[in-house]
Coordinates of C-alpha atoms and ligand atoms in Angstrom, one line a residue:
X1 CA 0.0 0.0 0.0
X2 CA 1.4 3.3 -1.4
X3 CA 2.0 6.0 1.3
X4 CA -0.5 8.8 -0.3
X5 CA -3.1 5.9 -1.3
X6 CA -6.6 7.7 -0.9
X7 CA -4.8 10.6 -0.9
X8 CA -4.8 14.0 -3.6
X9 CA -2.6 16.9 -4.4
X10 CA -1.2 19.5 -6.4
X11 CA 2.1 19.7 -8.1
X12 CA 2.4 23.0 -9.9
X13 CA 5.1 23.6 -12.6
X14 CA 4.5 20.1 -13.8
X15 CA 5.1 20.2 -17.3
X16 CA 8.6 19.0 -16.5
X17 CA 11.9 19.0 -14.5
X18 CA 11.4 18.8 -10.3
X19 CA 7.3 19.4 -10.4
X20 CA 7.0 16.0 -13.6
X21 CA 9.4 13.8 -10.8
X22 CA 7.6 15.0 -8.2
X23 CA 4.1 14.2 -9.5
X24 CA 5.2 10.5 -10.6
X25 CA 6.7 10.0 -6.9
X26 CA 3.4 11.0 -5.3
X27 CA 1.4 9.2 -7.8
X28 CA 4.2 5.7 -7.6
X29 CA 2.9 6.0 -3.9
X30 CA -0.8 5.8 -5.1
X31 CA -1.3 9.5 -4.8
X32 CA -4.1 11.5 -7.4
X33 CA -2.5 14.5 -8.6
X34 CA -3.8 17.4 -9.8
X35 CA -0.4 18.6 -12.2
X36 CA -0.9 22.3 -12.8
X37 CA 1.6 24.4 -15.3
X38 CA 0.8 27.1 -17.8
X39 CA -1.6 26.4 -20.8
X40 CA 1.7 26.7 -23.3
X41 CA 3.2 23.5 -21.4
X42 CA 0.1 21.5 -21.6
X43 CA 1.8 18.9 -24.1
X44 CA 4.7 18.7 -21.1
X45 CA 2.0 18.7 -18.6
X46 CA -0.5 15.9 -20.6
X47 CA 3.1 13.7 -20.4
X48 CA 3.3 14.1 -16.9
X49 CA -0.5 13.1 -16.5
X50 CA 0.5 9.4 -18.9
X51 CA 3.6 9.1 -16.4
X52 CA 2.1 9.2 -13.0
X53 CA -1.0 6.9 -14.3
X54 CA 2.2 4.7 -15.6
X55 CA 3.5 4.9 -12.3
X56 CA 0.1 3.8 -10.4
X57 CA -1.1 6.9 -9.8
X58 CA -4.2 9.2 -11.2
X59 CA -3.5 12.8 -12.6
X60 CA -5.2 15.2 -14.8
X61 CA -3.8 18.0 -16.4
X62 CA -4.7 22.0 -15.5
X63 CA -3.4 24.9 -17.0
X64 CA -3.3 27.3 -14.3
X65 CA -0.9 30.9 -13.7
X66 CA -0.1 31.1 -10.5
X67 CA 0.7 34.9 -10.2
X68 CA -3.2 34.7 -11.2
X69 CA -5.5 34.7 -8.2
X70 CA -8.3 33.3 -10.3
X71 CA -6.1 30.6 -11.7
X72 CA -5.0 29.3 -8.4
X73 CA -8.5 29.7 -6.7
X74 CA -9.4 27.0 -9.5
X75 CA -6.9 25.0 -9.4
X76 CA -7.9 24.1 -5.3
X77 CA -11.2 24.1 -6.7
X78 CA -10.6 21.8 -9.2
X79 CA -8.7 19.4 -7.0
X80 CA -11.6 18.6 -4.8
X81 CA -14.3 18.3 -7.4
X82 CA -11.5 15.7 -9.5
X83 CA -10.7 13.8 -6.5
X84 CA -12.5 14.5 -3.7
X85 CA -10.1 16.2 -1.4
X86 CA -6.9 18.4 -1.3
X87 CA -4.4 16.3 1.3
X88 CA -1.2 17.5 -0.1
X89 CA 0.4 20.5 -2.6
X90 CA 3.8 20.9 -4.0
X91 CA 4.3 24.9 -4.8
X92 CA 6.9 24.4 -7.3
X93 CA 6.3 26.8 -10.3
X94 CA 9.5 29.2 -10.5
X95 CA 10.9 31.0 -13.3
X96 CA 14.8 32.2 -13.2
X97 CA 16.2 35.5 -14.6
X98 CA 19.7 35.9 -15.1
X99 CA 22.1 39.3 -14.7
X100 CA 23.8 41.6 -12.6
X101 CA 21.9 43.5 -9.9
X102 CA 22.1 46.6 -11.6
X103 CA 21.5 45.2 -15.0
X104 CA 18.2 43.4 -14.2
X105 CA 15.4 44.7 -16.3
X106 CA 12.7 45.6 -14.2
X107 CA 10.1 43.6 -16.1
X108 CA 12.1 40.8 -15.1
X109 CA 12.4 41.5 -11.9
X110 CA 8.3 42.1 -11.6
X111 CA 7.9 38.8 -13.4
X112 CA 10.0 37.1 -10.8
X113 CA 8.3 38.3 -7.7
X114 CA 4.8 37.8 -9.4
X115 CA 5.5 33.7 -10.1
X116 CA 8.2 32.8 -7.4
X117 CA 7.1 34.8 -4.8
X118 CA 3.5 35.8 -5.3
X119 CA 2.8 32.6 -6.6
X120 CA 3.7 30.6 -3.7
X121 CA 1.8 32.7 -1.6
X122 CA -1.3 33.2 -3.5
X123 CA -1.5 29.1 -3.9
X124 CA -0.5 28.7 -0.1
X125 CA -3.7 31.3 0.7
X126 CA -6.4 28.9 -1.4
X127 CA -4.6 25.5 -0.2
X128 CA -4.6 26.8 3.7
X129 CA -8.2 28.4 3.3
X130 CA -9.2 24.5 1.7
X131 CA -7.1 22.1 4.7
X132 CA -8.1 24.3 7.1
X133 CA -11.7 23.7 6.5
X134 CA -10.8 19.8 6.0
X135 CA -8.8 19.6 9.4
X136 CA -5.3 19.7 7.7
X137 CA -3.0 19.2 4.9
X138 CA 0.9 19.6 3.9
X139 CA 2.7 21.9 2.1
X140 CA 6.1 21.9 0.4
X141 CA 7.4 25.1 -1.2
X142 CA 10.1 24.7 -3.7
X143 CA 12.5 27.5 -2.7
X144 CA 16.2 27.1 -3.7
X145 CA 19.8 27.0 -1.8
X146 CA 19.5 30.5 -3.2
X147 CA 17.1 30.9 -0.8
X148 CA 19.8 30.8 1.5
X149 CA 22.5 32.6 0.7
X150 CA 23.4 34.9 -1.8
X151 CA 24.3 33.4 -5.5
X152 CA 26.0 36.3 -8.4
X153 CA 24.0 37.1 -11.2
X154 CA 20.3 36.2 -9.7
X155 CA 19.5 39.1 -7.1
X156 CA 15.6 39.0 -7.9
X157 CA 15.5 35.2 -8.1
X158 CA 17.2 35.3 -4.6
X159 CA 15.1 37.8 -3.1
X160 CA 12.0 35.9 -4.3
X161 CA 13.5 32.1 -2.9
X162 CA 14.8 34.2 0.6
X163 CA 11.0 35.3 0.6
X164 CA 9.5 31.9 -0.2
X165 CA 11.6 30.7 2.5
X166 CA 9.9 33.6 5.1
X167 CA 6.2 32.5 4.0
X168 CA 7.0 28.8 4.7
X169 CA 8.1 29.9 7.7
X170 CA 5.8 32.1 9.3
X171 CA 2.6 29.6 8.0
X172 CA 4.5 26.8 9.0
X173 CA 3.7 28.7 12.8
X174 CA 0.7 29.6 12.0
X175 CA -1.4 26.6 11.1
X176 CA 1.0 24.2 13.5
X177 CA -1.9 23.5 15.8
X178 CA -4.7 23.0 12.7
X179 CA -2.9 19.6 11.6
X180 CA -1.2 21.3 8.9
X181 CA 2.2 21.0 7.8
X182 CA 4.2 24.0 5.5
X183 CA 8.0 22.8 4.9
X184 CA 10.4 23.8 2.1
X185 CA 13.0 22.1 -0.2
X186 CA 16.1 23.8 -0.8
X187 CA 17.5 22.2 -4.3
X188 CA 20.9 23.0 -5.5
X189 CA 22.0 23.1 -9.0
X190 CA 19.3 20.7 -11.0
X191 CA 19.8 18.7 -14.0
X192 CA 16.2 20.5 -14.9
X193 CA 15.4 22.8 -18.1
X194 CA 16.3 25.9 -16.0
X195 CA 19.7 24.7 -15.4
X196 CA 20.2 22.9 -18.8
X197 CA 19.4 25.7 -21.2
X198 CA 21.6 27.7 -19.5
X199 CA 25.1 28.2 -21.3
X200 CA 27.8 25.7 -20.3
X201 CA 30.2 28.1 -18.2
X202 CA 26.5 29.3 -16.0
X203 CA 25.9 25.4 -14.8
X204 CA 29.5 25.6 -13.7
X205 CA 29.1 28.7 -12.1
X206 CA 26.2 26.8 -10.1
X207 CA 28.3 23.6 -10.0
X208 CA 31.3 24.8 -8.6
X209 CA 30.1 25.7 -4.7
X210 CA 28.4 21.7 -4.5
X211 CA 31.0 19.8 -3.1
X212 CA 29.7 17.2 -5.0
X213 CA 29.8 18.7 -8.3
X214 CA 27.6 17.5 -10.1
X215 CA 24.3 18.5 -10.9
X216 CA 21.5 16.8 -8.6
X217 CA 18.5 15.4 -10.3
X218 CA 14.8 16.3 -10.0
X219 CA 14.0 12.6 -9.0
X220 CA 16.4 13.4 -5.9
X221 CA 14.1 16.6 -5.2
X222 CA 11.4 14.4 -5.7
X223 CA 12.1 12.2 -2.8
X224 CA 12.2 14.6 -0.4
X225 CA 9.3 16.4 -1.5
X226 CA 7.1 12.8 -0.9
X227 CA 9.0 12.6 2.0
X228 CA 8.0 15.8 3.4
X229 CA 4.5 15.6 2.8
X230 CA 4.2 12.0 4.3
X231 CA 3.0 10.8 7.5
X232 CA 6.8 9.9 7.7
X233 CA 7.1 13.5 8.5
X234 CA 4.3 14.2 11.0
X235 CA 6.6 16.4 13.3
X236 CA 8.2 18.1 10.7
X237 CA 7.0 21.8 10.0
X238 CA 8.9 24.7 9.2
X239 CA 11.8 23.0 7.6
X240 CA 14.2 24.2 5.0
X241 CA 15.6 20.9 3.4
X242 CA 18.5 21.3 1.6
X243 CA 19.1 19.2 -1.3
X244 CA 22.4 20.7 -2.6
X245 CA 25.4 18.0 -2.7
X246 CA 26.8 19.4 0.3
X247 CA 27.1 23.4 -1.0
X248 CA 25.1 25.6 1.7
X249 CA 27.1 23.2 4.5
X250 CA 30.6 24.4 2.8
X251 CA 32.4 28.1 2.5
X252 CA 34.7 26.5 0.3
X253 CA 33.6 25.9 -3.3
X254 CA 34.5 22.9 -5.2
X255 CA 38.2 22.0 -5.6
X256 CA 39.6 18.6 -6.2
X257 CA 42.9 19.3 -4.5
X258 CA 40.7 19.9 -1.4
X259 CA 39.6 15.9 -1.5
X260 CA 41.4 13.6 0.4
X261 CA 43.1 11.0 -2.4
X262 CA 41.4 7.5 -2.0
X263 CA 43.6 5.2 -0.1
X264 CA 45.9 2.8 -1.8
X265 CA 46.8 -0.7 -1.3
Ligands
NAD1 N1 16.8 23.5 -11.5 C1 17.5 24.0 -10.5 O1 18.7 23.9 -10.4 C2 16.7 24.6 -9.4 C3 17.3 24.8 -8.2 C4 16.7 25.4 -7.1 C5 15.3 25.6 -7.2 N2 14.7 25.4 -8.4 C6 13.2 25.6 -8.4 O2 12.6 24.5 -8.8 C7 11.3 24.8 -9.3 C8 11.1 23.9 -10.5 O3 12.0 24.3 -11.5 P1 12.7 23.2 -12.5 O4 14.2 23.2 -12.1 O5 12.0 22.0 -12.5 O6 12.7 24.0 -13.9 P2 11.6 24.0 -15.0 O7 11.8 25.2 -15.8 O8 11.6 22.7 -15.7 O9 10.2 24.0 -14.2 C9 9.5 25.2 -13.9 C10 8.1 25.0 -14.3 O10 7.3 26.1 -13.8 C11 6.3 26.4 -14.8 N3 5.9 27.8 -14.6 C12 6.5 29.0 -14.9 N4 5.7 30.0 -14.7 C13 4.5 29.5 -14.3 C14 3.3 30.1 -13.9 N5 3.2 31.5 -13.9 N6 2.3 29.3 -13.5 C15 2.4 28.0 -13.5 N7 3.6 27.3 -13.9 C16 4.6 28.1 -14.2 C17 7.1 26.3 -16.1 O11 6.3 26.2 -17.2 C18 7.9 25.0 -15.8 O12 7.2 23.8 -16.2 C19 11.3 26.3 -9.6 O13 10.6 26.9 -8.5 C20 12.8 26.6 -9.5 O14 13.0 28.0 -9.1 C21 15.3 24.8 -9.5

């Protein structure tokens, strides 16, 4: 018996990348998923829906904004009337801008705040207002290990993942005592379309603080996502999980003279 059996969610920006793994975890563990992304990924998205039924699960696909307070009152909406309840949501959508603080078009950064920041809060407002009323939930907010400290060339994206971090936190406290959970994951450098269209000497910019260095994958976000929304969890709220190969732990960024050599003989 799958841990989420019975059980429905959301998974927004699941066209793809950490939100596709993370739907077809949740729905491997018998989960209905509601996988929510814009309407121009809804060929991504329909994929997603045909990999989590693959996987065991149920899905259907919903092409929902989530800077767009309509959108996301539907999309909670629209959960319920599918599957019959709202138990779980993954906040994931997140777009990325790249550039120098003072070179940062403001559009960008407006379009930054609006999806990463105001997105996560707007869906947080309908999913809290919903498991409230159903006597609790969980929520996991994708934020970023740029949510944590400072990373060159992405001061809005930072801002908005330091912020996502702040509303996890404070409705984390909140909604303790109303049997509902509000955690975040904390993902390094990704081996998702964000990270992949970006030119070769950007990943190794974001490689090179990862002791590990290598880019993670969004199954290994996954994980810890279905992990954080489980009963596995149950005394976990608040949390910032990082799932960075070892680079918010470190000051010192990746250098292989800096590795012990593997013993001989
Ligand atoms: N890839 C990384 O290295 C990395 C690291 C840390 C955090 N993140 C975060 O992980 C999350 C998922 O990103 P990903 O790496 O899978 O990249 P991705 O680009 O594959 O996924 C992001 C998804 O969000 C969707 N989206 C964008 N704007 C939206 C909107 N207004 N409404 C609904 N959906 C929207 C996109 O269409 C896309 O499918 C993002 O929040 C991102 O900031 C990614």
């Amino acid at each position: 018996m799958g841990l989420f059996e019975g059980r429905a969610g959301i998974v927004s920006g699941a066209a793809g990348g950490i939100g596709r793994a993370a739907a077809v975890a949740f729905g491997r563990e018998g989960a209905a998923v509601l996988v929510a992304d814009i309407e121009a990924m809804r060929p991504g998205g329909e994929e997603t829906v045909r990999l989590v039924e693959k996987a065991g699960g149920r899905a259907v696909f919903r092409p929902v904004d989530v800077a767009r307070a309509d959108d996301v009152r539907g999309m909670v909406e629209a959960t319920v009337e599918e599957f019959g309840s709202l138990d779980f949501a993954h906040n994931n959508a997140g777009v990325l801008a790249t550039g120098f603080t003072a070179d940062v078009e403001e559009a960008d950064f407006d379009r930054i705040m609006e999806i990463d920041v105001k997105g996560v809060w707007l869906s947080m407002k309908y999913e809290l207002l919903h498991m409230m009323r159903n006597g609790g939930g969980t929520i996991v907010n994708t934020a970023s290990e740029a949510g944590l400290v400072g990373t060159p060339m992405a001061g809005p994206y930072v801002a908005a993942k330091h912020a996502v971090i702040g509303l996890t936190r404070t409705a984390a406290g909140e909604y303790a005592n109303m049997g509902i959970r509000v955690n975040a994951v904390a993902p390094g450098a990704i081996a998702s379309r964000m990270v992949l269209d970006l030119p070769e000497a950007g990943r190794e910019m974001l490689m090179a603080p990862q002791p590990m260095h290598r880019l993670g994958t969004p199954e290994e976000v996954a994980e810890s996502v279905v992990f954080l929304c489980s009963d596995r969890a149950s005394f976990i709220t608040g949390t910032v999980l990082s799932i960075d190969g070892g680079a918010t732990s470190n000051a010192q960024s990746y250098d292989p003279a800096l590795s012990p050599a593997a013993p001989t003989g």
